[in-house]
PDB file of N, CA and C in Angstrom:
ATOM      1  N   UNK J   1     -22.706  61.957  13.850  1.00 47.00           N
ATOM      2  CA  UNK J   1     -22.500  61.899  12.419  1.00 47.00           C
ATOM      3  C   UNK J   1     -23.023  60.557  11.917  1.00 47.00           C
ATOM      4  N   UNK J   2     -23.791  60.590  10.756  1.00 61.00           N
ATOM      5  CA  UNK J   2     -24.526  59.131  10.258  1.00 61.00           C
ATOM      6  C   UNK J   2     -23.522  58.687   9.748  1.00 61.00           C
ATOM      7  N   UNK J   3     -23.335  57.543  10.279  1.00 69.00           N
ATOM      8  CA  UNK J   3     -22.888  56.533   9.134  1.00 69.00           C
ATOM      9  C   UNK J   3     -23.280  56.198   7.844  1.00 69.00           C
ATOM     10  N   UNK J   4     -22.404  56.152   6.784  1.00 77.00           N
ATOM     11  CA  UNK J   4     -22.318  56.086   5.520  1.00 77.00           C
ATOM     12  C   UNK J   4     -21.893  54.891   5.171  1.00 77.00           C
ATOM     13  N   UNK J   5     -22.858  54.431   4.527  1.00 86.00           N
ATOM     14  CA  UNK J   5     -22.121  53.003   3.899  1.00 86.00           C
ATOM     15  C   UNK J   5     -22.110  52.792   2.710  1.00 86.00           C
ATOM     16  N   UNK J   6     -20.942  51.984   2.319  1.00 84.00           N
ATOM     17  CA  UNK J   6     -20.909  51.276   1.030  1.00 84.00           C
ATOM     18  C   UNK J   6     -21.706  51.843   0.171  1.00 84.00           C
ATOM     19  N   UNK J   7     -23.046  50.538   0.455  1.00 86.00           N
ATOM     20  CA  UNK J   7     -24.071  50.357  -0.159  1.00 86.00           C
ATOM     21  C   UNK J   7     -24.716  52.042  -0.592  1.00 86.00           C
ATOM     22  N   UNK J   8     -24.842  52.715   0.398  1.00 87.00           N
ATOM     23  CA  UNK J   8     -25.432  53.403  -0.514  1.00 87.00           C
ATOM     24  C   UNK J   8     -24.718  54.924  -0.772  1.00 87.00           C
ATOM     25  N   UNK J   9     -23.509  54.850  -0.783  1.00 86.00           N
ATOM     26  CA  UNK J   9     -22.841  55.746  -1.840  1.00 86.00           C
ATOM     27  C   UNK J   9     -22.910  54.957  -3.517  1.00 86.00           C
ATOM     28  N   UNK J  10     -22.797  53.380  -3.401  1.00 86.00           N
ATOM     29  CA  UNK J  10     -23.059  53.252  -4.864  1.00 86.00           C
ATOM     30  C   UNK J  10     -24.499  53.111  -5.262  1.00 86.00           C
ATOM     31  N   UNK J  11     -25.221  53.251  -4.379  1.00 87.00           N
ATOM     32  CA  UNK J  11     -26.621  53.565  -4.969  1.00 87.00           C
ATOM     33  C   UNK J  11     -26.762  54.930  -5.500  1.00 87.00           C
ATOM     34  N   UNK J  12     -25.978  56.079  -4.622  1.00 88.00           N
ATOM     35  CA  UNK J  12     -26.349  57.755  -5.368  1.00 88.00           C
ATOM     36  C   UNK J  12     -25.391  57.484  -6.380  1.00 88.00           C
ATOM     37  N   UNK J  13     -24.457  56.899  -6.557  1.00 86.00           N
ATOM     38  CA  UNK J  13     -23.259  57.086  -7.715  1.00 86.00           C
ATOM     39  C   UNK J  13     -24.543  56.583  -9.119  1.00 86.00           C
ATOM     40  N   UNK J  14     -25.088  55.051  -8.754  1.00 87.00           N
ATOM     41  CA  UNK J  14     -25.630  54.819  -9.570  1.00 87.00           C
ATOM     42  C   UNK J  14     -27.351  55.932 -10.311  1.00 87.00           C
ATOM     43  N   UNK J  15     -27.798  56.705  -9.251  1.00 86.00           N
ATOM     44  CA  UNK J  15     -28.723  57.791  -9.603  1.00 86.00           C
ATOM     45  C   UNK J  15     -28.320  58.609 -10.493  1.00 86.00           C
ATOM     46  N   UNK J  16     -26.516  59.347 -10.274  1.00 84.00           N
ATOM     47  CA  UNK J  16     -26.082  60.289 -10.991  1.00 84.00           C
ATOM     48  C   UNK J  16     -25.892  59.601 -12.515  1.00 84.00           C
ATOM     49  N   UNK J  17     -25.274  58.444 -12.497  1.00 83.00           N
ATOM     50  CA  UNK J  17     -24.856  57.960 -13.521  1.00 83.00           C
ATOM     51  C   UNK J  17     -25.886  57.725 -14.382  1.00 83.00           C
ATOM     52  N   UNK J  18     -27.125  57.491 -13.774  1.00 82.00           N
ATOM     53  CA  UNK J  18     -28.541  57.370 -14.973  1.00 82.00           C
ATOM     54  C   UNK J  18     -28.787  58.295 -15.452  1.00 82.00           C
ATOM     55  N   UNK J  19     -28.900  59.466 -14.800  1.00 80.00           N
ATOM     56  CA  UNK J  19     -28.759  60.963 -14.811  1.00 80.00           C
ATOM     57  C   UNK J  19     -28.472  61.452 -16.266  1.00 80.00           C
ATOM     58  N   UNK J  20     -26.916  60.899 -16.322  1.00 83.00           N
ATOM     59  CA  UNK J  20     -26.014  61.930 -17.115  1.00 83.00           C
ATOM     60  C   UNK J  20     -26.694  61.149 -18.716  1.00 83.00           C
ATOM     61  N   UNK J  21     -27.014  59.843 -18.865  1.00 83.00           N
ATOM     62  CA  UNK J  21     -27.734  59.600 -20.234  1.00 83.00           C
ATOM     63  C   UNK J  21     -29.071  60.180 -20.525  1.00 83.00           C
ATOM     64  N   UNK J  22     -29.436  60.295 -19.667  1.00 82.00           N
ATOM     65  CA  UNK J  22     -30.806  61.184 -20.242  1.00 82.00           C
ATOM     66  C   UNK J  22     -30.388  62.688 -20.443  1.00 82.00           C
ATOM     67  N   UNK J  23     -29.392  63.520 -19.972  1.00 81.00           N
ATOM     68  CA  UNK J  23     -29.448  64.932 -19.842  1.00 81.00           C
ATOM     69  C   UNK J  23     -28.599  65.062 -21.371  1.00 81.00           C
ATOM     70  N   UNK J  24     -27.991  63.785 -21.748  1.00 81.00           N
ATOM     71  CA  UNK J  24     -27.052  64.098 -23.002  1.00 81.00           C
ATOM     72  C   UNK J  24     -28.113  63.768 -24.172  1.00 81.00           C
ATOM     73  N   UNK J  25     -29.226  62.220 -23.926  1.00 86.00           N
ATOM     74  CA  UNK J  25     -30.245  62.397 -25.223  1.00 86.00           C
ATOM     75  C   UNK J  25     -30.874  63.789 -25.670  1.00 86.00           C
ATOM     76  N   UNK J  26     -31.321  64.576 -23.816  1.00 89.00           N
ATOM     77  CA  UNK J  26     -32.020  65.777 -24.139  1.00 89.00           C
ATOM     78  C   UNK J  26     -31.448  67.088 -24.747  1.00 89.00           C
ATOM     79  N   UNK J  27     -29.960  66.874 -24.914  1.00 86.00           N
ATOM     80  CA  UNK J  27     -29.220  67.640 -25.265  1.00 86.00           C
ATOM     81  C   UNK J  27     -28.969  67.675 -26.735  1.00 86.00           C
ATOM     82  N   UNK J  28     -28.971  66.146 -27.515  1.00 89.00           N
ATOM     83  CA  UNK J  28     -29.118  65.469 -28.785  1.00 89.00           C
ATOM     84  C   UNK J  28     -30.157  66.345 -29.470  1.00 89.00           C
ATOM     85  N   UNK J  29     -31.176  65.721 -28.348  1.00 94.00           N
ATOM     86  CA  UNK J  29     -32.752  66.347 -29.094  1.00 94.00           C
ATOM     87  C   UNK J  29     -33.107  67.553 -29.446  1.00 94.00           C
ATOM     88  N   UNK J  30     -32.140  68.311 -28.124  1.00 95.00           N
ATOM     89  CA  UNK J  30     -32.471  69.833 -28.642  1.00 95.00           C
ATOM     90  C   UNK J  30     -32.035  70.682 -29.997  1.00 95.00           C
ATOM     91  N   UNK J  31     -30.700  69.544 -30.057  1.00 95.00           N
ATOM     92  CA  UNK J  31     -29.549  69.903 -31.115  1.00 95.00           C
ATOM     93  C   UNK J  31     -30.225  69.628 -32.363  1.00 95.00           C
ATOM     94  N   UNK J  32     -30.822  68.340 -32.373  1.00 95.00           N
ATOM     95  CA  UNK J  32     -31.707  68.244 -33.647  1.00 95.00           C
ATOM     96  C   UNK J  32     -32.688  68.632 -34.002  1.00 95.00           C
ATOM     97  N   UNK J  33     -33.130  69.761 -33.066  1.00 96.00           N
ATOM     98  CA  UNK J  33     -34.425  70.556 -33.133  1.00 96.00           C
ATOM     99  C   UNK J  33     -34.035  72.301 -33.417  1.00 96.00           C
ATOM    100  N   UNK J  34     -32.866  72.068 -33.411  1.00 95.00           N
ATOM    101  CA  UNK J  34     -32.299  73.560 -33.980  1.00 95.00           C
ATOM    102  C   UNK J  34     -31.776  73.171 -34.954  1.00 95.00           C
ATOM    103  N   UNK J  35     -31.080  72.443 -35.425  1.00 95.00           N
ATOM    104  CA  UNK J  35     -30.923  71.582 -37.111  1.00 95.00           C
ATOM    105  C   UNK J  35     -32.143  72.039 -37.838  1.00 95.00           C
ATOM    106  N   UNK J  36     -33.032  70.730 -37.302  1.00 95.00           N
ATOM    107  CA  UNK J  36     -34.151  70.790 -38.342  1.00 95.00           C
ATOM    108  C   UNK J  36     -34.704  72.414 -38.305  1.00 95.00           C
ATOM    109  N   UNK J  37     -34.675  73.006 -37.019  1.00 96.00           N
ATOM    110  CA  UNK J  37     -35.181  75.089 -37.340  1.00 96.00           C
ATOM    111  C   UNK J  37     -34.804  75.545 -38.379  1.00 96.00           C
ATOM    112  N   UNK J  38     -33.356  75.191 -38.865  1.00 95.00           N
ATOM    113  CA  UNK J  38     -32.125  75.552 -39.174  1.00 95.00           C
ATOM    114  C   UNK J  38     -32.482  75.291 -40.587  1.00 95.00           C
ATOM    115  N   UNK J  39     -32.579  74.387 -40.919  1.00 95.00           N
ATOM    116  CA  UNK J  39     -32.706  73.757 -42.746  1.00 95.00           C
ATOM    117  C   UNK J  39     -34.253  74.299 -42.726  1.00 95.00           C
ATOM    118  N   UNK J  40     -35.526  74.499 -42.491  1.00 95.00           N
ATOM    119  CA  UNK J  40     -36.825  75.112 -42.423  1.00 95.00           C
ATOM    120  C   UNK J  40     -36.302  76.315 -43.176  1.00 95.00           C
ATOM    121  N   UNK J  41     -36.052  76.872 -42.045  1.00 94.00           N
ATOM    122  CA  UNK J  41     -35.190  77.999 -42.275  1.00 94.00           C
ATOM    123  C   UNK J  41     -34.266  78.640 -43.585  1.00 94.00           C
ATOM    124  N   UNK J  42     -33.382  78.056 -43.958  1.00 91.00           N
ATOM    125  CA  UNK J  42     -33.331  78.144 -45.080  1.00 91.00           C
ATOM    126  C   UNK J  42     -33.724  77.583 -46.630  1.00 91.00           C
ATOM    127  N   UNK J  43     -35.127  76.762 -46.184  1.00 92.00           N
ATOM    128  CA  UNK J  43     -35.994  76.205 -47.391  1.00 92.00           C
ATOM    129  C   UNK J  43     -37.235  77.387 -47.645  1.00 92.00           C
ATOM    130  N   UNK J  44     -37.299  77.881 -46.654  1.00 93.00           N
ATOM    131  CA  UNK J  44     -38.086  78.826 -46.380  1.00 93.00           C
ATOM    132  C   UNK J  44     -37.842  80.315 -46.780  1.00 93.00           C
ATOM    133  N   UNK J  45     -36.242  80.725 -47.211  1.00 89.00           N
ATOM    134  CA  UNK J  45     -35.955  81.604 -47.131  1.00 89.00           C
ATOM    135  C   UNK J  45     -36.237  82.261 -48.769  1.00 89.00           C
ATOM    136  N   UNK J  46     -36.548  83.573 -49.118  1.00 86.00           N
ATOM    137  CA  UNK J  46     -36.804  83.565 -50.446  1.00 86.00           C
ATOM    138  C   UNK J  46     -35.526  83.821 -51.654  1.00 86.00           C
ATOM    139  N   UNK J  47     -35.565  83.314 -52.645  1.00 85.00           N
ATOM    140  CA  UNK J  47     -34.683  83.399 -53.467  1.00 85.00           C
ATOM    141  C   UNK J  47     -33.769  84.769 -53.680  1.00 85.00           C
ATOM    142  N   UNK J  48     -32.747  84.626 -53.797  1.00 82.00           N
ATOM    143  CA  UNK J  48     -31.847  85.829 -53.987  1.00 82.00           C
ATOM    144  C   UNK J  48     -32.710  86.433 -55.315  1.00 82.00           C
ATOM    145  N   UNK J  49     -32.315  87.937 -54.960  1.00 88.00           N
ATOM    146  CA  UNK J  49     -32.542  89.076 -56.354  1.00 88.00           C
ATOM    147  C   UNK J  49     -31.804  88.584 -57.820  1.00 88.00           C
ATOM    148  N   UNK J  50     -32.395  89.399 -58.563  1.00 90.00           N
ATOM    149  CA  UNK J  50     -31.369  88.754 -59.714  1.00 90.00           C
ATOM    150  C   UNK J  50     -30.643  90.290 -60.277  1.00 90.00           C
ATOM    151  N   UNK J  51     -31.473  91.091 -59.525  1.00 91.00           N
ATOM    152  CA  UNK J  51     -30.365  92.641 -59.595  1.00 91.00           C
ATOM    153  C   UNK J  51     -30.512  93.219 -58.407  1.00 91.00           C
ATOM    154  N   UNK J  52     -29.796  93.903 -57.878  1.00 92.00           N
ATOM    155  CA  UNK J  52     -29.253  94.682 -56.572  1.00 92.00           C
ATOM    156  C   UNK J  52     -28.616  96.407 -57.326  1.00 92.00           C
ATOM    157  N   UNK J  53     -29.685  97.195 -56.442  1.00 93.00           N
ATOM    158  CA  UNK J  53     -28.864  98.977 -56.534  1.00 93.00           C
ATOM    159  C   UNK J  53     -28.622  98.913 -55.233  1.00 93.00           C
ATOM    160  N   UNK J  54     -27.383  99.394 -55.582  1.00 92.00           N
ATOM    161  CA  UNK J  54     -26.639 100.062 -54.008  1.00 92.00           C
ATOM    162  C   UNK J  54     -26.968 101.614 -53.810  1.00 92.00           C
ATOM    163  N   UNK J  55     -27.331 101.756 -52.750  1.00 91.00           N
ATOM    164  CA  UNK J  55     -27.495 103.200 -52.134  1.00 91.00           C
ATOM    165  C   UNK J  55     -26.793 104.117 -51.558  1.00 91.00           C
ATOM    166  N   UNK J  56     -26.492 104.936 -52.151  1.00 88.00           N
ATOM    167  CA  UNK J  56     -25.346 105.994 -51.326  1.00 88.00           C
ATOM    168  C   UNK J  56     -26.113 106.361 -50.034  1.00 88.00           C
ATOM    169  N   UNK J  57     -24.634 106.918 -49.229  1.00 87.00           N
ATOM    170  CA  UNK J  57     -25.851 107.502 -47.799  1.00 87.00           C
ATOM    171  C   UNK J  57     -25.786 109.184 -47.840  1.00 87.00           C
ATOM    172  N   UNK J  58     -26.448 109.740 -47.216  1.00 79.00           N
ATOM    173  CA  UNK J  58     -26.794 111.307 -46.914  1.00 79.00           C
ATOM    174  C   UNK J  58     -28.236 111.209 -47.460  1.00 79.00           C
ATOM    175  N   UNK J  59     -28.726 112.596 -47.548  1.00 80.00           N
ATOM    176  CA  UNK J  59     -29.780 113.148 -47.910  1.00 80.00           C
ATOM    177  C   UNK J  59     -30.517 112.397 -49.364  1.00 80.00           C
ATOM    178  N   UNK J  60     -31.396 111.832 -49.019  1.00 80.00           N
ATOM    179  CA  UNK J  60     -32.159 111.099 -50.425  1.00 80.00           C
ATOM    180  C   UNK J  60     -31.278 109.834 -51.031  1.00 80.00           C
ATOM    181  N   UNK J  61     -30.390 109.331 -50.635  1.00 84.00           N
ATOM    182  CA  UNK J  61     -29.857 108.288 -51.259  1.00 84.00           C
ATOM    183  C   UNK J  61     -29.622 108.130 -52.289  1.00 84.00           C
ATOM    184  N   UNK J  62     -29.131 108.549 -52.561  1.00 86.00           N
ATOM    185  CA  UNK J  62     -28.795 108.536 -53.708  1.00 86.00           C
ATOM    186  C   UNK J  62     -28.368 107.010 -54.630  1.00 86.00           C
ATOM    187  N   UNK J  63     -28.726 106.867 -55.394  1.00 87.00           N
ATOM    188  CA  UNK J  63     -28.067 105.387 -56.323  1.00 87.00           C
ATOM    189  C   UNK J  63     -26.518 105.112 -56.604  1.00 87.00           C
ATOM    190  N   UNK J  64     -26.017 104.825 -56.524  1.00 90.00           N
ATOM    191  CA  UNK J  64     -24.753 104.750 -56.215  1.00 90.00           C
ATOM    192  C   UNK J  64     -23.869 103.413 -57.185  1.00 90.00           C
ATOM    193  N   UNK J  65     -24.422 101.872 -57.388  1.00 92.00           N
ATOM    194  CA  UNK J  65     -24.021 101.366 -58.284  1.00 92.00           C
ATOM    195  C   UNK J  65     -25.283 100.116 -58.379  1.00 92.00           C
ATOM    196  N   UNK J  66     -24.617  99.307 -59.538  1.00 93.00           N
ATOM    197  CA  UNK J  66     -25.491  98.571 -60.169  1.00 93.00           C
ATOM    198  C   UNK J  66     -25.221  97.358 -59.641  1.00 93.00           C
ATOM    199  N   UNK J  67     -25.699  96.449 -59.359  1.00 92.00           N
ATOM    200  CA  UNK J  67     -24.954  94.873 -59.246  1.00 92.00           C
ATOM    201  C   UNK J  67     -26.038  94.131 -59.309  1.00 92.00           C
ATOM    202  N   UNK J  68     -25.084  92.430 -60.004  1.00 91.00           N
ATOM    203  CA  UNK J  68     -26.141  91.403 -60.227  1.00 91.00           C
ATOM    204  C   UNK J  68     -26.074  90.771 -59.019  1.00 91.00           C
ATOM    205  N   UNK J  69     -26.868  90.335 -58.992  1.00 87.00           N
ATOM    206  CA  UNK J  69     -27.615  89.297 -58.226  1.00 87.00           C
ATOM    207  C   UNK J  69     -26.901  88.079 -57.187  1.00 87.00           C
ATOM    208  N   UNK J  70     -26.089  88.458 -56.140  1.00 85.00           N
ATOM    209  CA  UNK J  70     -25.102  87.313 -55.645  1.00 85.00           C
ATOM    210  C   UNK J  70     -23.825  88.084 -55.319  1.00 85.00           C
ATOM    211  N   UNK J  71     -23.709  89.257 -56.118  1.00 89.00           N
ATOM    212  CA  UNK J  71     -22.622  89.543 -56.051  1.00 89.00           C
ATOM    213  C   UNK J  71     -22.064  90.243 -54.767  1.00 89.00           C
ATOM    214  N   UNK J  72     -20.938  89.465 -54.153  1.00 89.00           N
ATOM    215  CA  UNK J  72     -20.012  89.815 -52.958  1.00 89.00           C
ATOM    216  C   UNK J  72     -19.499  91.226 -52.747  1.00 89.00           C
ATOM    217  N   UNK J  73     -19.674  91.864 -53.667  1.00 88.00           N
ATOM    218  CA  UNK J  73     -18.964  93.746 -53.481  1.00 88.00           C
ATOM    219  C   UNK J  73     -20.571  94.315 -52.844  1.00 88.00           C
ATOM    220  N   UNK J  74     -21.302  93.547 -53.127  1.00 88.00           N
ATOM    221  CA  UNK J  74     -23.130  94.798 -53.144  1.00 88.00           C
ATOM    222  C   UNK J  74     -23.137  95.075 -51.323  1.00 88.00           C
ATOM    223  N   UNK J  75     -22.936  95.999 -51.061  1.00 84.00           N
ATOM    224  CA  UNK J  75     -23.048  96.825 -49.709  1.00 84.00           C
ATOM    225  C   UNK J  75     -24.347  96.520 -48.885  1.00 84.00           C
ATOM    226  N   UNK J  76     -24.041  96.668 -47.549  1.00 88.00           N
ATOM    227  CA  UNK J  76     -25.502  96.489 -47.141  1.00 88.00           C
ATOM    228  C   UNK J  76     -26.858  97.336 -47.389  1.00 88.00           C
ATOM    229  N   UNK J  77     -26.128  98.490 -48.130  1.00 88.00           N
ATOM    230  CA  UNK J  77     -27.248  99.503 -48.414  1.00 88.00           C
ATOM    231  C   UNK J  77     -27.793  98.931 -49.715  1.00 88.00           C
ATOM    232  N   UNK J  78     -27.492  97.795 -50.028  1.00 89.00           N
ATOM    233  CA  UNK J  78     -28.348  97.454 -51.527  1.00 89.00           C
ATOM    234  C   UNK J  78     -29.844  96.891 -51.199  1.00 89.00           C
ATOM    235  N   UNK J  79     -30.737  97.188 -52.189  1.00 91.00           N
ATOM    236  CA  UNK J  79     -31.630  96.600 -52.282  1.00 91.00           C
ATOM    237  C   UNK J  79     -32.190  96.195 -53.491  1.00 91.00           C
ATOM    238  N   UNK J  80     -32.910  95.115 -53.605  1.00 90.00           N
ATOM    239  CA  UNK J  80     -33.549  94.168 -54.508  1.00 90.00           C
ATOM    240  C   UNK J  80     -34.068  94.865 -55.914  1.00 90.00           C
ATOM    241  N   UNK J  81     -33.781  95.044 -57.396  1.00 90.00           N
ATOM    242  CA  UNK J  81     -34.559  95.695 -58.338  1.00 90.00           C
ATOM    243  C   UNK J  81     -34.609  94.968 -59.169  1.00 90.00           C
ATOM    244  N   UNK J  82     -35.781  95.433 -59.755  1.00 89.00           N
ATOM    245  CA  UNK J  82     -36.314  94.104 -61.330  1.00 89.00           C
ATOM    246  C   UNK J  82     -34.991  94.177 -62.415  1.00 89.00           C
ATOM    247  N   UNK J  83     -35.206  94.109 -63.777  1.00 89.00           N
ATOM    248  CA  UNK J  83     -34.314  94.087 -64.829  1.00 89.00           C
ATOM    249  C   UNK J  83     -34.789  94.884 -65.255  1.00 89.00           C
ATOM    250  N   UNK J  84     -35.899  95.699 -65.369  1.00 91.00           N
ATOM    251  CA  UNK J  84     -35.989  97.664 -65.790  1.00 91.00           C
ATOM    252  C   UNK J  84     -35.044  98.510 -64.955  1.00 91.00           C
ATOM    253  N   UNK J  85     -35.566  98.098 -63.399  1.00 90.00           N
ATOM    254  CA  UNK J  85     -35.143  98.733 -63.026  1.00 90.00           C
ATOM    255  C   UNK J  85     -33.712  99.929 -63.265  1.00 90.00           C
ATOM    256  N   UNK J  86     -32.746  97.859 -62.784  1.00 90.00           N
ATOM    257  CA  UNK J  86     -31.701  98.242 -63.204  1.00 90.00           C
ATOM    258  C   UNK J  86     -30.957  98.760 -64.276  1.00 90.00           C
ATOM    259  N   UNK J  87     -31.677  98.164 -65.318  1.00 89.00           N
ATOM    260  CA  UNK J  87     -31.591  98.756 -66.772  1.00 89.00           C
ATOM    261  C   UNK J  87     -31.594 100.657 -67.005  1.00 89.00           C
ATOM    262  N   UNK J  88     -32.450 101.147 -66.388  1.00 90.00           N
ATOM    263  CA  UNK J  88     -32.773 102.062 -66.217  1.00 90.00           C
ATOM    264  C   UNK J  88     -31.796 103.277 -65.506  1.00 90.00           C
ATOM    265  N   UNK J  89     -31.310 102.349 -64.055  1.00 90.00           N
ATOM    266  CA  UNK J  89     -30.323 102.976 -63.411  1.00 90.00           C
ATOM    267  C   UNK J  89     -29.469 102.995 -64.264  1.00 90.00           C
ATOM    268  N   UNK J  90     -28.926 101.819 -64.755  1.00 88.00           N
ATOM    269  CA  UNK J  90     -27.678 102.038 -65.682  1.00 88.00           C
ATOM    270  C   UNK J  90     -27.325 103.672 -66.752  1.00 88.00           C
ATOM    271  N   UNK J  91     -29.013 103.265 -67.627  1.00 87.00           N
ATOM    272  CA  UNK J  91     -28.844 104.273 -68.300  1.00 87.00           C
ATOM    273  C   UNK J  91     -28.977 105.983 -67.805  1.00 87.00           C
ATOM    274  N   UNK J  92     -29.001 105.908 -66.452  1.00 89.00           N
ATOM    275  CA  UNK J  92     -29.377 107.269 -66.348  1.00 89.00           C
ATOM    276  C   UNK J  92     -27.756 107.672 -65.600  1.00 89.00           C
ATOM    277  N   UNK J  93     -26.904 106.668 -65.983  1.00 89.00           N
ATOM    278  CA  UNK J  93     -25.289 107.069 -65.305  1.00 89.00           C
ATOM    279  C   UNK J  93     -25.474 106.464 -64.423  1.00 89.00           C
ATOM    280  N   UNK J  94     -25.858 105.864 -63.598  1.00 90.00           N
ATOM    281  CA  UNK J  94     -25.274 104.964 -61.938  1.00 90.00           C
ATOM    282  C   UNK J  94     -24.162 104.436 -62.292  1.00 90.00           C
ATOM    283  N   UNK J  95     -23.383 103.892 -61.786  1.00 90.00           N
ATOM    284  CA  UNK J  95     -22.380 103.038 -61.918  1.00 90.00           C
ATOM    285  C   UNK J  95     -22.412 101.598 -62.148  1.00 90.00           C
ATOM    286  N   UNK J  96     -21.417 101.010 -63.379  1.00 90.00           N
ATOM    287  CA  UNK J  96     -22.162  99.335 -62.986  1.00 90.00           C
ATOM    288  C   UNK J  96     -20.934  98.907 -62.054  1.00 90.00           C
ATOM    289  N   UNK J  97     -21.098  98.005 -61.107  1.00 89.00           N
ATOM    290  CA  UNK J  97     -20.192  97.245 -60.491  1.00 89.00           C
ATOM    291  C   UNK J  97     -18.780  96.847 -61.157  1.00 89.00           C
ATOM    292  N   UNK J  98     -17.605  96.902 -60.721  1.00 89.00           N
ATOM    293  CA  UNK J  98     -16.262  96.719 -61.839  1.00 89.00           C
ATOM    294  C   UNK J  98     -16.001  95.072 -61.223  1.00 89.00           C
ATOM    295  N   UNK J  99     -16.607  94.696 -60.335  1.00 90.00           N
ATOM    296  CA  UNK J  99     -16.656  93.120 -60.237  1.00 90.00           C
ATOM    297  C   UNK J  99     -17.476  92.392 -61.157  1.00 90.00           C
ATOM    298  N   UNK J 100     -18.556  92.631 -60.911  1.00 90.00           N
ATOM    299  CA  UNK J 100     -19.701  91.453 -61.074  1.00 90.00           C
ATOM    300  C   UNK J 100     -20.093  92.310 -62.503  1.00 90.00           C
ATOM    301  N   UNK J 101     -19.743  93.617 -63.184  1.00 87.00           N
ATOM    302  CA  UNK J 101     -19.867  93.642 -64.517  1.00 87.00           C
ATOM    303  C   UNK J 101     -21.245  93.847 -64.570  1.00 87.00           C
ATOM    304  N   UNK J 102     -22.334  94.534 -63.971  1.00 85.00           N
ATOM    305  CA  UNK J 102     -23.621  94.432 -64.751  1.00 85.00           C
ATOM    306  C   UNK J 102     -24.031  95.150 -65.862  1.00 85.00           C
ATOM    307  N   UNK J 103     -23.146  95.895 -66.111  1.00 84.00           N
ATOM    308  CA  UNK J 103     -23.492  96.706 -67.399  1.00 84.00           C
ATOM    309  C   UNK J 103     -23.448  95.532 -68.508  1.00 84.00           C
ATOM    310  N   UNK J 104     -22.332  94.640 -68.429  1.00 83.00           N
ATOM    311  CA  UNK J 104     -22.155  93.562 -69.906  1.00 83.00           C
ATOM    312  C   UNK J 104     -23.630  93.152 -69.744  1.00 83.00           C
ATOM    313  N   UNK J 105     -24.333  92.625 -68.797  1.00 78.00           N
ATOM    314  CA  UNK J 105     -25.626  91.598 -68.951  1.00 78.00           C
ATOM    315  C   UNK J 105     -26.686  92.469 -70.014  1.00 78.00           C
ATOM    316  N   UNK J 106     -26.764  93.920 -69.832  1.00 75.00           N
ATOM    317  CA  UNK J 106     -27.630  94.235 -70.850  1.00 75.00           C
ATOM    318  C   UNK J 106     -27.261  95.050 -71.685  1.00 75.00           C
ATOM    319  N   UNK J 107     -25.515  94.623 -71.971  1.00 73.00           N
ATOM    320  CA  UNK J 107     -24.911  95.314 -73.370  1.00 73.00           C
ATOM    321  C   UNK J 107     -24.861  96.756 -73.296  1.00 73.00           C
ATOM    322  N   UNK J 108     -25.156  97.135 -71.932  1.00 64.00           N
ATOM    323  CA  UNK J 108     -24.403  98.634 -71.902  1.00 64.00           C
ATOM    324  C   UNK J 108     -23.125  99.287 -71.208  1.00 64.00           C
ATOM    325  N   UNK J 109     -22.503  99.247 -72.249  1.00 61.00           N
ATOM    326  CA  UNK J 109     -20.857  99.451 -72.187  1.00 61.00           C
ATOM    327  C   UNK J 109     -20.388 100.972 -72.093  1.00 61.00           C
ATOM    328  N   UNK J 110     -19.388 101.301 -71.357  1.00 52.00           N
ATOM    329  CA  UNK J 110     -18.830 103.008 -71.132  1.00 52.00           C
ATOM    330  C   UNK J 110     -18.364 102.898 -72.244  1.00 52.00           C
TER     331      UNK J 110
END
């Protein structure tokens, strides 16, 4: 069995110990390289709708309600429509949202 000395158990102690500062900068770095992905990412991302139709599900999808733009009730079946659009849905009976109110924005009231 080799003899082990002193000396150089604190020489590997001192290898590991250099070790562990570089594996934590590279760990920093990575962190700030998914940050900065991260803010890209949402500078990059495109502006919310300023109207949302929600889509019923079954056969043809039906239109289902109206909502503005942001609003927290709009289902994942919504998608993005101009201000005809929605205007349009409104008037042909869709529903407007009883949260977010889109019927008030273009003064069409039940």
């Amino acid at each position: 069995m080799p003899d082990i000395r002193r000396i150089d158990v604190l020489r590997f102690r001192e290898r590991i110990q250099e070790r562990d500062p570089a594996r934590t900068r590279r760990w920093i770095a990575d962190e700030e390289r998914r940050e900065a992905e991260r803010i890209r990412g949402q500078q990059a991302r495109p502006p919310a709708p300023d109207w949302l139709i929600e889509l019923g599900i079954g056969q043809g999808k039906p239109q289902v309600c109206v909502h503005v733009g942001g609003c927290r009730m709009a289902g994942t079946r919504s998608r993005s429509a101009g201000p005809a659009q929605a205007h349009q849905a409104l008037h042909e009976g869709v529903a407007a949202c009883i949260h977010c109110r889109s019927d008030t924005e273009f003064g069409v009231l039940d």
